[in-house]
Structure formats: C-alpha cells, structure tokens
PDB file of C-alpha atoms in Angstrom:
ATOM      1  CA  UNK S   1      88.489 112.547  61.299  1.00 87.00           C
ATOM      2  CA  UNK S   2      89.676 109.801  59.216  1.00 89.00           C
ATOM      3  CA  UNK S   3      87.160 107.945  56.905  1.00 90.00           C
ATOM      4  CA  UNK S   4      87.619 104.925  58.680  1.00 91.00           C
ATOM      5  CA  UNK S   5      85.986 106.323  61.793  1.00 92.00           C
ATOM      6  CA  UNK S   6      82.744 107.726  59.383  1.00 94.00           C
ATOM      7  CA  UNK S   7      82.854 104.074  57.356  1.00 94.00           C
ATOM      8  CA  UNK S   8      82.361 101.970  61.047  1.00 94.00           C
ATOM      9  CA  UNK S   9      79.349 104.724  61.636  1.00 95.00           C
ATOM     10  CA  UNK S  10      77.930 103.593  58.621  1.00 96.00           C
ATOM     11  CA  UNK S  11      78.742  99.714  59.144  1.00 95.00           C
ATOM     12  CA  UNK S  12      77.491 100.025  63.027  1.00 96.00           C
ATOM     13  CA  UNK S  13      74.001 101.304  61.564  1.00 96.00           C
ATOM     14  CA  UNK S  14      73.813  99.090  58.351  1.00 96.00           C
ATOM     15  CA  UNK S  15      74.542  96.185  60.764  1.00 95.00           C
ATOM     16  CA  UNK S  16      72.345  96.920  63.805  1.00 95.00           C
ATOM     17  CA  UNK S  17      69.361  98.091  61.511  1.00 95.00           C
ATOM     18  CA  UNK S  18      69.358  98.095  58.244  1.00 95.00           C
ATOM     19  CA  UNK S  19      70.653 100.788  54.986  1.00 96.00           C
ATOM     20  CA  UNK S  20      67.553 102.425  54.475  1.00 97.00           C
ATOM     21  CA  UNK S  21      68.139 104.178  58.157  1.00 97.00           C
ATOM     22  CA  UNK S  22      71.888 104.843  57.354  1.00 97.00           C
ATOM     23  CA  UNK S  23      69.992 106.688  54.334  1.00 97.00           C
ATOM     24  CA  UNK S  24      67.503 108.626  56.197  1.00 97.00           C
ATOM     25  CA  UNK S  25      70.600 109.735  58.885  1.00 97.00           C
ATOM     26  CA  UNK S  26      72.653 110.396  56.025  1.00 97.00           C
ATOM     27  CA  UNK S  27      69.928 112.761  54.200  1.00 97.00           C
ATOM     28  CA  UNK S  28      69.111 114.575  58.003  1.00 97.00           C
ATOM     29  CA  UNK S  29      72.869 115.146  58.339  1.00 97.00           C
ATOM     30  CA  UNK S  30      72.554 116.601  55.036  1.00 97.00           C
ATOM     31  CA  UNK S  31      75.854 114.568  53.982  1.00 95.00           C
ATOM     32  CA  UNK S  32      76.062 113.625  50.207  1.00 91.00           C
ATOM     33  CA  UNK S  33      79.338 111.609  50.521  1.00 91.00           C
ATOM     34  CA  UNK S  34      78.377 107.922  48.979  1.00 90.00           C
ATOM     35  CA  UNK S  35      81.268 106.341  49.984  1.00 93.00           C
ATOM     36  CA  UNK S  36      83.757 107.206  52.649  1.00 94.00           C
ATOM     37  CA  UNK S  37      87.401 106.529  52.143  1.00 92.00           C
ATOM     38  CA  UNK S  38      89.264 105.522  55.061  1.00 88.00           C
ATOM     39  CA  UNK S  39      92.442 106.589  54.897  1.00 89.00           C
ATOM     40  CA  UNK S  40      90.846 110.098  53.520  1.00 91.00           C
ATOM     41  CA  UNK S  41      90.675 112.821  56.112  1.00 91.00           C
ATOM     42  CA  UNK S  42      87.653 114.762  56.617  1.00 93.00           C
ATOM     43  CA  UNK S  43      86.144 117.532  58.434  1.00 93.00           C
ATOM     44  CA  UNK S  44      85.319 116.338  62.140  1.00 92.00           C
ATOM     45  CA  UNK S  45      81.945 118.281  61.103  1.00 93.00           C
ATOM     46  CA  UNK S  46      80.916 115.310  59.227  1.00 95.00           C
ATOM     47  CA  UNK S  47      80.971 112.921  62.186  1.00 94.00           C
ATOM     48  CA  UNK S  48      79.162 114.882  64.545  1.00 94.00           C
ATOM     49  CA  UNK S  49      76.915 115.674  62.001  1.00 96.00           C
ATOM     50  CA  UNK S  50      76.030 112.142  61.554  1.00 96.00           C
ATOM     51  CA  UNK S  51      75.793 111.581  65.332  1.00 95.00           C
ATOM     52  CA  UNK S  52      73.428 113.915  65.823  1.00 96.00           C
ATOM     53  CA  UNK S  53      71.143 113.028  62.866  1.00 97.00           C
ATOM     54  CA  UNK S  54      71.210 109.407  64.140  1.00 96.00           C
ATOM     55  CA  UNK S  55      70.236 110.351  67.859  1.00 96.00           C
ATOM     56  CA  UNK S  56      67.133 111.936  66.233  1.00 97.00           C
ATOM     57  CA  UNK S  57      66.596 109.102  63.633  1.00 97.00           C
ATOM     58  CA  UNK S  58      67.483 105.959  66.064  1.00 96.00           C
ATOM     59  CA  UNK S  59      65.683 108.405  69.516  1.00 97.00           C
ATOM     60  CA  UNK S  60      68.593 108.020  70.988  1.00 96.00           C
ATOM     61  CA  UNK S  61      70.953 110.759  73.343  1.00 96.00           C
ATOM     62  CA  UNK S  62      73.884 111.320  71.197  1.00 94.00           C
ATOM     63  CA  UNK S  63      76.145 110.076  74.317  1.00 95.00           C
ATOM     64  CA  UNK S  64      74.254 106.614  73.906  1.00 95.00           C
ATOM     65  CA  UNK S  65      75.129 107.144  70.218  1.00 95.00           C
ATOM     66  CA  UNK S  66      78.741 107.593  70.958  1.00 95.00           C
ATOM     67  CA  UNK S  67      79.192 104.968  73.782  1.00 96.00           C
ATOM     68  CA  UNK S  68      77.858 102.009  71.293  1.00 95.00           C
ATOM     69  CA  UNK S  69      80.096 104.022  68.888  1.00 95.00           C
ATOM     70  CA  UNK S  70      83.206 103.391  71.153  1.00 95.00           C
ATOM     71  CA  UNK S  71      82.173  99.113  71.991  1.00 96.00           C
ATOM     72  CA  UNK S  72      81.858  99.003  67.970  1.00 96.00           C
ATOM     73  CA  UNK S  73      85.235 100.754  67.075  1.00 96.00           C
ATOM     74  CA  UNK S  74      86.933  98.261  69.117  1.00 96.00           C
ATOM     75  CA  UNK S  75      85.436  95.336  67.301  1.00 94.00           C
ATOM     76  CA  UNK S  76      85.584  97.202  64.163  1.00 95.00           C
ATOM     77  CA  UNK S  77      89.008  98.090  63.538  1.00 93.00           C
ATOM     78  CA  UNK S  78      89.916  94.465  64.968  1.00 93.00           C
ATOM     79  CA  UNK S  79      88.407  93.448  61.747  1.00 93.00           C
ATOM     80  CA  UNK S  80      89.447  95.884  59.433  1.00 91.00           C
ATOM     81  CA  UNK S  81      92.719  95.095  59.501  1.00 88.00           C
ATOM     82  CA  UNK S  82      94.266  96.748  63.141  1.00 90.00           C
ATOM     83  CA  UNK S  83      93.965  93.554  64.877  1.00 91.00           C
ATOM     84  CA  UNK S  84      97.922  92.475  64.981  1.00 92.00           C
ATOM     85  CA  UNK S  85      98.568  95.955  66.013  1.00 91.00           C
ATOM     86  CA  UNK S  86      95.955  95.898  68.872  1.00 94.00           C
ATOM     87  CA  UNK S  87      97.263  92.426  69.584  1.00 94.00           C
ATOM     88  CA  UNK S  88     101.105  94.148  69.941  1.00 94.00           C
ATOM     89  CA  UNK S  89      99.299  96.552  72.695  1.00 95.00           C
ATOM     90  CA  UNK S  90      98.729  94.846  75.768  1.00 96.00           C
ATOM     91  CA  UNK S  91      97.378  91.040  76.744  1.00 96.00           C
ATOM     92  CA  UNK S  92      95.094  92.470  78.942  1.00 97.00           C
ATOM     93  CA  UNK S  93      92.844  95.495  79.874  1.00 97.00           C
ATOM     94  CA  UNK S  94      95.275  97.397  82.172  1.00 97.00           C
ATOM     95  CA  UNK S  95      98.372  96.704  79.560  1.00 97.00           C
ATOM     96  CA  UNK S  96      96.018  97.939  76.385  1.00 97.00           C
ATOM     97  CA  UNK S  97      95.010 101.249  78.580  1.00 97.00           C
ATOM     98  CA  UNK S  98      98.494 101.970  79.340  1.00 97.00           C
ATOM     99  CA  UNK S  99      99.531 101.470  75.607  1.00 96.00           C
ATOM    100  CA  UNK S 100      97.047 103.126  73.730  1.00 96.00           C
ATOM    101  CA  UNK S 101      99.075 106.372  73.144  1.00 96.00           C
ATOM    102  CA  UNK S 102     101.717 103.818  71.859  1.00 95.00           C
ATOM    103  CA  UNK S 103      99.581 102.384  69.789  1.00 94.00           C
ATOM    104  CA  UNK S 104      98.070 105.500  68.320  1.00 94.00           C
ATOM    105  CA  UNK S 105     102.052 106.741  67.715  1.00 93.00           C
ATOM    106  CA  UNK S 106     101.969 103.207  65.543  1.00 91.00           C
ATOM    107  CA  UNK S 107      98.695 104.188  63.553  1.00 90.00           C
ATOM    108  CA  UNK S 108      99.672 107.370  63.165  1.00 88.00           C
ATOM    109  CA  UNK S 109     102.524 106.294  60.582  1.00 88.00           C
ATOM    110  CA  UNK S 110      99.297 105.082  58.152  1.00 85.00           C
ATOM    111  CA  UNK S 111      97.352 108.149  58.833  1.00 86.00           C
ATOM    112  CA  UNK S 112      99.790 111.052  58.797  1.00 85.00           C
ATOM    113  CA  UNK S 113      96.854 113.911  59.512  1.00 86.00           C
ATOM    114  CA  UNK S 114      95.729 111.545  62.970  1.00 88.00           C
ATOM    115  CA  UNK S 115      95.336 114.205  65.744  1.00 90.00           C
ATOM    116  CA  UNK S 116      95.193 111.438  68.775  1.00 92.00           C
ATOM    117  CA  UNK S 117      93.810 111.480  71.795  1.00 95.00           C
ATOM    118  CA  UNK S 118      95.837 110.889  74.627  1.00 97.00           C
ATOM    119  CA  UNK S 119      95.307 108.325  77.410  1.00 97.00           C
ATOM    120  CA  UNK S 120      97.408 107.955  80.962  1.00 98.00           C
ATOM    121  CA  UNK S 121      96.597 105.539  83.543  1.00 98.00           C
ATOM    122  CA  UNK S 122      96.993 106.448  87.363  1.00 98.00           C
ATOM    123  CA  UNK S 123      96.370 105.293  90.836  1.00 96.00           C
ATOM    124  CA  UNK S 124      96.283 101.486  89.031  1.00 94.00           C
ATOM    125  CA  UNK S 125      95.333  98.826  91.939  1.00 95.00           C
ATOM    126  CA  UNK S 126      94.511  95.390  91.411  1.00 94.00           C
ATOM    127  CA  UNK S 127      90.859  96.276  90.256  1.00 97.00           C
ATOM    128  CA  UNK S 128      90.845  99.825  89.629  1.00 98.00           C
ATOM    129  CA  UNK S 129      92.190 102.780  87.552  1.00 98.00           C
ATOM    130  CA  UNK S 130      91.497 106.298  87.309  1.00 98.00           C
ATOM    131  CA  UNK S 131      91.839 106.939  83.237  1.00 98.00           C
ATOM    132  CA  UNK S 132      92.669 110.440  82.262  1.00 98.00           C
ATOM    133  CA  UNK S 133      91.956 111.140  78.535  1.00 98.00           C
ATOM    134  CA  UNK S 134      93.269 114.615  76.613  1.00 97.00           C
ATOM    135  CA  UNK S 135      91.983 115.692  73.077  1.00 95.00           C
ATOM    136  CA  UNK S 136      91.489 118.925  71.089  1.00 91.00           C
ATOM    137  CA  UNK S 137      87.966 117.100  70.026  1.00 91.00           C
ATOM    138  CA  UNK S 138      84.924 117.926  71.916  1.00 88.00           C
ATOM    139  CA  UNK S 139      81.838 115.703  73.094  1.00 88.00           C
ATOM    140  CA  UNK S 140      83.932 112.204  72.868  1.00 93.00           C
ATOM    141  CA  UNK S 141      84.248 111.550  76.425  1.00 95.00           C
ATOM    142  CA  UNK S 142      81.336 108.995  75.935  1.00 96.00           C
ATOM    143  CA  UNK S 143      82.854 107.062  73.040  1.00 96.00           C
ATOM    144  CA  UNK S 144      85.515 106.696  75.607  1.00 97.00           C
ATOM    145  CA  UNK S 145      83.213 104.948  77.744  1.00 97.00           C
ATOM    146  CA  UNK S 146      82.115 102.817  75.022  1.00 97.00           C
ATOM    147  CA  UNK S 147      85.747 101.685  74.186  1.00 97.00           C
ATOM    148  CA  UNK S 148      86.827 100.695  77.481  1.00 98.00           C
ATOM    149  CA  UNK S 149      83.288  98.682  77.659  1.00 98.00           C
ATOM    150  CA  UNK S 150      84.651  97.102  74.164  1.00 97.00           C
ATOM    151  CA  UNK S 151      87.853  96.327  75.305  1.00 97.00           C
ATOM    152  CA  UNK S 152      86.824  94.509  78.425  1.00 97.00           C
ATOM    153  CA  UNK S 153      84.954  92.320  75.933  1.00 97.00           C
ATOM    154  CA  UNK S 154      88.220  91.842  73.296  1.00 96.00           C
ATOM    155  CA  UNK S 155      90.069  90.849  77.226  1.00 97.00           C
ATOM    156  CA  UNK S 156      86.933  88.706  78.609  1.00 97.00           C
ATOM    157  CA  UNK S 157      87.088  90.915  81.625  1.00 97.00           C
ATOM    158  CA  UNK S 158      83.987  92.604  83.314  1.00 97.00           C
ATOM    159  CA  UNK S 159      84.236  96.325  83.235  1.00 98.00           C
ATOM    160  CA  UNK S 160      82.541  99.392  84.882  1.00 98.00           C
ATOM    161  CA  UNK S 161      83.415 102.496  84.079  1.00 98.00           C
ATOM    162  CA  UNK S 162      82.329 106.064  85.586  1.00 97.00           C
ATOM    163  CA  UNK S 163      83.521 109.621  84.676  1.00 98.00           C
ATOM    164  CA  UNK S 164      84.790 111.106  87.662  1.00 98.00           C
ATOM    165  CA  UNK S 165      85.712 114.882  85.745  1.00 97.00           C
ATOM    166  CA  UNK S 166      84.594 116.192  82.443  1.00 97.00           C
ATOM    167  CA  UNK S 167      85.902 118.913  80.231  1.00 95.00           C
ATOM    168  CA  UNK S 168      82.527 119.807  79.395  1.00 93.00           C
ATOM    169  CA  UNK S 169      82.234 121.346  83.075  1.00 95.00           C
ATOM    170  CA  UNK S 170      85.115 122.868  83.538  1.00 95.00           C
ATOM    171  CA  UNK S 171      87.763 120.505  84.003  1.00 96.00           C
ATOM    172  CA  UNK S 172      91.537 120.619  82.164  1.00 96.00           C
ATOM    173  CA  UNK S 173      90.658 116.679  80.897  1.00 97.00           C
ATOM    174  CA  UNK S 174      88.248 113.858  81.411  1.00 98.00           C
ATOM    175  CA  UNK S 175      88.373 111.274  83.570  1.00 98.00           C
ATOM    176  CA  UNK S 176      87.149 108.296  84.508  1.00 98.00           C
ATOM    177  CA  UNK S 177      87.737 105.340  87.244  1.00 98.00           C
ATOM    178  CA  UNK S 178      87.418 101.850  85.706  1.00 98.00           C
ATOM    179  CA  UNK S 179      86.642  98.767  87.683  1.00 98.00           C
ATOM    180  CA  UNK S 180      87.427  95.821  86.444  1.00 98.00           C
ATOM    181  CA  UNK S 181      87.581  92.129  86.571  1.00 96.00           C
ATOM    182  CA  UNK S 182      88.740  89.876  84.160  1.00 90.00           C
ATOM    183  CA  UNK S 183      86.684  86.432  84.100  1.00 88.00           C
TER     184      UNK S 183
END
C-alpha cells in the first residue's frame, strides 16, 4: 500500500491519542520507518502490521481498528489534497458508491503501483443497496464498513451498513446492504 494510507494510520493515532502510543505501536509492529512517504509504495505487510500492533496497544479487535480506519480515510484524504476529486464523484451517497471505481481509475494516474479495490452497486431502491466489493487484499472488508459510515457523514446522510457475504467464509466477494437516509 501507498504511504499515504500508513501516514493517515499514523495521523488517526497521533490525533485520537497522542505520539507516544503511535511510538509504542510502531516499536510492537517492529517498524523502523520514521517517516512514511505517500506517494511511496510499500509492502501491504507494513499496514497490517501496524493494525495489529495497535489492536493490542489501543485493546481493540483489529476490525474496530479498521472500521475507524475506513470513517478516518474519508476525512483524511478530503484534507490531504483528494477533496476536488471526491467532490467530482458523486453529490450524494448512492452517486459516490457508484463512482468509486471511477474515482480510483482517476487516482490511479498519481499512484501508478495502486492495486484498487473494486466497488458495484446493485438492487439500489430509494433507501437501500446491496454493495459488492472485490480486492486481491485480505481482512479489509471492515475498513469498508468504516468508509461507507464516513461517507454518510461527508453527505449528511444517516447510514447503516451490514455485511451480508464475506470472503473470509467462503464467498467469491464481500458484501454488504447499506441503509440509508440522508438528513
């Protein structure tokens, strides 16, 4: 994964507690990287790595690690510069869902080594969707969670969101049904 994703891991810790625990996760995930480069790839090692030495630092699952992973990201790379390109992807939480693999095509011209996910939206009613997500990565099914949660914030619109299939048992992709509601 990109630096960027490792540098909002930091910045979600640093921010929510304090750099002496982004230290002590850092030394547990025995990673001696001072600074991560965004645009820089590295191995995807790294990040889980530092998810599971913060579950055991923070006493947290590593899915609850991942899902607040997922609401940050959203807010993160609106501030880090993605912000016009996330406003180009949809003016609400249905349009965003069914442009992310647009959107990652976009990103991917900045990060030529990006190995997206990708993201379909079926069955959409007027409150519902069933969201079926693809990548070669393992165990980020509940940053997905996260994100949608993070995006119904960036669209003001109440969200619930339950994994209906998982990879991780057996299934050819995740999925998920998302109820929402915009306020």
């Amino acid at each position: 994964m990109y630096g960027l994703v490792n540098k909002a891991i930091q910045d979600m810790v640093c921010s929510q507690f304090d750099e002496k625990i982004w230290e002590e996760i850092k030394q547990k995930a025995e990673i001696e990287v001072d600074v991560f480069i965004r645009m820089e790839a590295y191995p995807d090692d790294i990040t889980h790595r530092l998810v599971k030495a913060a579950s055991a630092v923070l006493n947290l699952s590593p899915q609850a690690i991942m899902q607040a992973f997922g609401e940050y990201w959203v807010q993160y790379t609106a501030q880090e510069g993605y912000g016009e390109l996330m406003d180009m992807s949809g003016d609400n939480l249905v349009e965003f869902l069914e442009n992310l693999d647009n959107l990652h095509a976009r990103v991917g011209i900045s990060f030529p080594k990006l190995q997206p996910p990708s993201f379909e939206c079926t069955d959409t009613e007027e409150d519902t969707l069933s969201l079926h997500y693809r990548s070669n990565r393992e165990g980020l099914a509940p940053m997905v969670i996260g994100l949608v949660k993070g995006l119904g914030t960036r669209f003001d619109t109440e969200v619930d969101i339950t994994q209906t299939q998982s990879r991780e048992e057996g299934a050819e992709h995740d999925e998920f049904l998302v109820k929402y509601k915009p306020q």
